[in-house]
Amino acid sequence: MMNFILLDYSGHYFDEVAGTGLPRKREGKFIQVRHHPSATEYLVLSPRGLSAYHANIAERFFSSRGVKGAFNRKRDHYGLSSSEWEIVGGGMWEVDEGAMDVRFFGRSQAYGAFDPEGLGRRLRGLPVYSGYSIAVDGR
């Protein structure tokens, strides 16, 4: 059984970068990451305006943890120098706080499809999504 952590950069983006406050409807990209030594899975959400590529999310996440990595020449893939971490895959997300809906779907061109197995159950266990309808459309 893995620990599960949802990390959403929406607050940072809308409050600090855009200065607009958090909208009730938002969307963006996400990556699914596993840290093997601690048996922890992270779902890292980033709003559309903050991350043009899934690689931008990876660079922000790993840099904040002191994990070294590098972009490829096109800057659309961020590779890691640590075998303790794995980018499982990625996709897109949409949330509508008014309708209490959240959806995870699609795939990353850089990292491939995310692993949907049990993801809905793990998300339903988080207080932030209490009472939400959660759709996970992987692969």
PDB file of C-alpha atoms in Angstrom:
ATOM      1  CA  MET A   1       0.000   0.000   0.000  1.00  0.00           C
ATOM      2  CA  MET A   2       1.439   3.332  -1.050  1.00  0.00           C
ATOM      3  CA  ASN A   3       1.029   6.661   0.669  1.00  0.00           C
ATOM      4  CA  PHE A   4      -0.859   9.078  -1.575  1.00  0.00           C
ATOM      5  CA  ILE A   5      -0.298  12.834  -1.828  1.00  0.00           C
ATOM      6  CA  LEU A   6      -2.155  15.267  -4.066  1.00  0.00           C
ATOM      7  CA  LEU A   7      -0.158  18.382  -4.849  1.00  0.00           C
ATOM      8  CA  ASP A   8      -2.019  21.140  -6.705  1.00  0.00           C
ATOM      9  CA  TYR A   9      -0.148  24.230  -7.932  1.00  0.00           C
ATOM     10  CA  SER A  10      -3.441  26.055  -8.675  1.00  0.00           C
ATOM     11  CA  GLY A  11      -3.353  28.182  -5.527  1.00  0.00           C
ATOM     12  CA  HIS A  12       0.185  29.328  -6.267  1.00  0.00           C
ATOM     13  CA  TYR A  13      -0.615  30.138  -9.885  1.00  0.00           C
ATOM     14  CA  PHE A  14      -3.940  31.933  -9.504  1.00  0.00           C
ATOM     15  CA  ASP A  15      -3.110  33.799  -6.277  1.00  0.00           C
ATOM     16  CA  GLU A  16       0.581  34.620  -6.752  1.00  0.00           C
ATOM     17  CA  VAL A  17       1.286  34.544 -10.509  1.00  0.00           C
ATOM     18  CA  ALA A  18      -2.007  35.553 -12.146  1.00  0.00           C
ATOM     19  CA  GLY A  19      -3.326  37.510  -9.155  1.00  0.00           C
ATOM     20  CA  THR A  20      -6.898  36.547  -9.965  1.00  0.00           C
ATOM     21  CA  GLY A  21      -7.868  34.324  -7.061  1.00  0.00           C
ATOM     22  CA  LEU A  22      -8.805  30.677  -7.453  1.00  0.00           C
ATOM     23  CA  PRO A  23     -11.598  30.165 -10.037  1.00  0.00           C
ATOM     24  CA  ARG A  24     -14.275  27.582  -9.327  1.00  0.00           C
ATOM     25  CA  LYS A  25     -13.638  25.964 -12.736  1.00  0.00           C
ATOM     26  CA  ARG A  26     -10.052  25.222 -13.718  1.00  0.00           C
ATOM     27  CA  GLU A  27      -8.079  22.777 -15.798  1.00  0.00           C
ATOM     28  CA  GLY A  28      -4.561  21.772 -16.597  1.00  0.00           C
ATOM     29  CA  LYS A  29      -2.059  18.958 -16.798  1.00  0.00           C
ATOM     30  CA  PHE A  30      -0.817  16.497 -14.214  1.00  0.00           C
ATOM     31  CA  ILE A  31       1.924  13.956 -13.673  1.00  0.00           C
ATOM     32  CA  GLN A  32       1.803  10.819 -11.549  1.00  0.00           C
ATOM     33  CA  VAL A  33       5.043  10.229  -9.648  1.00  0.00           C
ATOM     34  CA  ARG A  34       6.221   7.436  -7.367  1.00  0.00           C
ATOM     35  CA  HIS A  35       9.009   7.615  -4.797  1.00  0.00           C
ATOM     36  CA  HIS A  36       9.990   3.992  -4.271  1.00  0.00           C
ATOM     37  CA  PRO A  37      11.987   4.175  -0.984  1.00  0.00           C
ATOM     38  CA  SER A  38       9.100   5.846   0.867  1.00  0.00           C
ATOM     39  CA  ALA A  39       6.346   3.974  -1.044  1.00  0.00           C
ATOM     40  CA  THR A  40       4.679   7.305  -1.825  1.00  0.00           C
ATOM     41  CA  GLU A  41       2.670   8.239  -4.890  1.00  0.00           C
ATOM     42  CA  TYR A  42       2.157  11.877  -5.849  1.00  0.00           C
ATOM     43  CA  LEU A  43      -0.438  13.289  -8.198  1.00  0.00           C
ATOM     44  CA  VAL A  44       0.910  16.707  -9.185  1.00  0.00           C
ATOM     45  CA  LEU A  45      -1.629  19.094 -10.744  1.00  0.00           C
ATOM     46  CA  SER A  46      -0.698  22.277 -12.545  1.00  0.00           C
ATOM     47  CA  PRO A  47      -3.112  24.749 -14.146  1.00  0.00           C
ATOM     48  CA  ARG A  48      -2.888  25.321 -17.873  1.00  0.00           C
ATOM     49  CA  GLY A  49      -1.305  28.776 -17.561  1.00  0.00           C
ATOM     50  CA  LEU A  50       1.570  27.568 -15.389  1.00  0.00           C
ATOM     51  CA  SER A  51       2.774  24.535 -17.363  1.00  0.00           C
ATOM     52  CA  ALA A  52       2.918  24.379 -21.142  1.00  0.00           C
ATOM     53  CA  TYR A  53       4.364  20.849 -20.951  1.00  0.00           C
ATOM     54  CA  HIS A  54       4.203  17.982 -18.492  1.00  0.00           C
ATOM     55  CA  ALA A  55       7.978  18.439 -18.285  1.00  0.00           C
ATOM     56  CA  ASN A  56       7.443  21.851 -16.672  1.00  0.00           C
ATOM     57  CA  ILE A  57       5.475  20.180 -13.876  1.00  0.00           C
ATOM     58  CA  ALA A  58       8.209  17.572 -13.436  1.00  0.00           C
ATOM     59  CA  GLU A  59      10.944  20.206 -13.242  1.00  0.00           C
ATOM     60  CA  ARG A  60       9.033  22.265 -10.638  1.00  0.00           C
ATOM     61  CA  PHE A  61       8.185  19.204  -8.525  1.00  0.00           C
ATOM     62  CA  PHE A  62      11.640  17.610  -8.530  1.00  0.00           C
ATOM     63  CA  SER A  63      13.579  20.869  -8.164  1.00  0.00           C
ATOM     64  CA  SER A  64      11.563  21.681  -5.033  1.00  0.00           C
ATOM     65  CA  ARG A  65      12.735  18.355  -3.590  1.00  0.00           C
ATOM     66  CA  GLY A  66      16.385  18.757  -4.542  1.00  0.00           C
ATOM     67  CA  VAL A  67      16.198  15.931  -7.104  1.00  0.00           C
ATOM     68  CA  LYS A  68      18.458  16.605 -10.078  1.00  0.00           C
ATOM     69  CA  GLY A  69      17.225  16.326 -13.615  1.00  0.00           C
ATOM     70  CA  ALA A  70      17.523  17.977 -17.004  1.00  0.00           C
ATOM     71  CA  PHE A  71      15.384  19.047 -19.940  1.00  0.00           C
ATOM     72  CA  ASN A  72      15.966  17.624 -23.395  1.00  0.00           C
ATOM     73  CA  ARG A  73      16.922  20.009 -26.202  1.00  0.00           C
ATOM     74  CA  LYS A  74      13.267  20.760 -27.091  1.00  0.00           C
ATOM     75  CA  ARG A  75      12.493  21.337 -23.383  1.00  0.00           C
ATOM     76  CA  ASP A  76       9.405  19.099 -23.605  1.00  0.00           C
ATOM     77  CA  HIS A  77      10.826  16.235 -21.519  1.00  0.00           C
ATOM     78  CA  TYR A  78      12.484  16.415 -18.110  1.00  0.00           C
ATOM     79  CA  GLY A  79      14.620  13.385 -17.257  1.00  0.00           C
ATOM     80  CA  LEU A  80      15.700  12.396 -13.751  1.00  0.00           C
ATOM     81  CA  SER A  81      19.107  11.400 -12.483  1.00  0.00           C
ATOM     82  CA  SER A  82      17.636   9.398  -9.572  1.00  0.00           C
ATOM     83  CA  SER A  83      16.359   5.829  -9.807  1.00  0.00           C
ATOM     84  CA  GLU A  84      14.440   6.303  -6.544  1.00  0.00           C
ATOM     85  CA  TRP A  85      11.812   8.336  -8.405  1.00  0.00           C
ATOM     86  CA  GLU A  86       9.572   7.319 -11.309  1.00  0.00           C
ATOM     87  CA  ILE A  87       7.322   9.467 -13.475  1.00  0.00           C
ATOM     88  CA  VAL A  88       4.570   6.926 -14.137  1.00  0.00           C
ATOM     89  CA  GLY A  89       2.741   9.036 -16.705  1.00  0.00           C
ATOM     90  CA  GLY A  90       0.543  12.063 -17.037  1.00  0.00           C
ATOM     91  CA  GLY A  91      -2.645  13.491 -18.405  1.00  0.00           C
ATOM     92  CA  MET A  92      -5.146  16.313 -18.102  1.00  0.00           C
ATOM     93  CA  TRP A  93      -7.484  17.341 -15.297  1.00  0.00           C
ATOM     94  CA  GLU A  94     -10.600  19.477 -14.934  1.00  0.00           C
ATOM     95  CA  VAL A  95     -12.373  20.556 -11.760  1.00  0.00           C
ATOM     96  CA  ASP A  96     -15.697  22.309 -11.310  1.00  0.00           C
ATOM     97  CA  GLU A  97     -16.190  23.222  -7.655  1.00  0.00           C
ATOM     98  CA  GLY A  98     -19.771  24.387  -8.269  1.00  0.00           C
ATOM     99  CA  ALA A  99     -20.838  21.053  -9.747  1.00  0.00           C
ATOM    100  CA  MET A 100     -18.435  19.188  -7.429  1.00  0.00           C
ATOM    101  CA  ASP A 101     -16.903  17.303 -10.358  1.00  0.00           C
ATOM    102  CA  VAL A 102     -13.288  16.411 -11.054  1.00  0.00           C
ATOM    103  CA  ARG A 103     -11.959  14.489 -14.026  1.00  0.00           C
ATOM    104  CA  PHE A 104      -8.569  12.972 -14.872  1.00  0.00           C
ATOM    105  CA  PHE A 105      -8.040  11.826 -18.449  1.00  0.00           C
ATOM    106  CA  GLY A 106      -5.746  11.654 -21.463  1.00  0.00           C
ATOM    107  CA  ARG A 107      -2.037  11.007 -21.595  1.00  0.00           C
ATOM    108  CA  SER A 108       1.241  12.866 -21.649  1.00  0.00           C
ATOM    109  CA  GLN A 109       3.194  12.930 -24.903  1.00  0.00           C
ATOM    110  CA  ALA A 110       6.436  13.014 -22.899  1.00  0.00           C
ATOM    111  CA  TYR A 111       5.663  10.420 -20.192  1.00  0.00           C
ATOM    112  CA  GLY A 112       2.814   8.346 -21.591  1.00  0.00           C
ATOM    113  CA  ALA A 113      -0.407   7.276 -19.912  1.00  0.00           C
ATOM    114  CA  PHE A 114      -0.926   7.499 -16.174  1.00  0.00           C
ATOM    115  CA  ASP A 115      -1.838   4.423 -14.131  1.00  0.00           C
ATOM    116  CA  PRO A 116      -5.587   4.643 -13.391  1.00  0.00           C
ATOM    117  CA  GLU A 117      -5.650   1.496 -11.217  1.00  0.00           C
ATOM    118  CA  GLY A 118      -7.151   2.485  -7.846  1.00  0.00           C
ATOM    119  CA  LEU A 119      -6.628   6.202  -8.505  1.00  0.00           C
ATOM    120  CA  GLY A 120     -10.317   7.065  -8.098  1.00  0.00           C
ATOM    121  CA  ARG A 121     -10.421   5.293  -4.724  1.00  0.00           C
ATOM    122  CA  ARG A 122      -7.301   7.124  -3.514  1.00  0.00           C
ATOM    123  CA  LEU A 123      -8.714  10.479  -4.646  1.00  0.00           C
ATOM    124  CA  ARG A 124     -12.071   9.814  -2.943  1.00  0.00           C
ATOM    125  CA  GLY A 125     -10.164   9.326   0.319  1.00  0.00           C
ATOM    126  CA  LEU A 126      -8.888  12.915   0.268  1.00  0.00           C
ATOM    127  CA  PRO A 127     -10.803  15.593   2.209  1.00  0.00           C
ATOM    128  CA  VAL A 128     -10.421  18.080  -0.673  1.00  0.00           C
ATOM    129  CA  TYR A 129     -12.648  15.875  -2.876  1.00  0.00           C
ATOM    130  CA  SER A 130     -15.185  14.884  -0.228  1.00  0.00           C
ATOM    131  CA  GLY A 131     -18.591  14.686  -1.919  1.00  0.00           C
ATOM    132  CA  TYR A 132     -17.145  15.156  -5.408  1.00  0.00           C
ATOM    133  CA  SER A 133     -17.951  13.068  -8.447  1.00  0.00           C
ATOM    134  CA  ILE A 134     -14.557  11.731  -9.575  1.00  0.00           C
ATOM    135  CA  ALA A 135     -13.981  10.408 -13.089  1.00  0.00           C
ATOM    136  CA  VAL A 136     -10.711   8.676 -13.988  1.00  0.00           C
ATOM    137  CA  ASP A 137     -10.441   7.883 -17.691  1.00  0.00           C
ATOM    138  CA  GLY A 138      -6.991   6.379 -18.089  1.00  0.00           C
ATOM    139  CA  ARG A 139      -5.383   4.709 -21.092  1.00  0.00           C
TER     140      ARG A 139
END
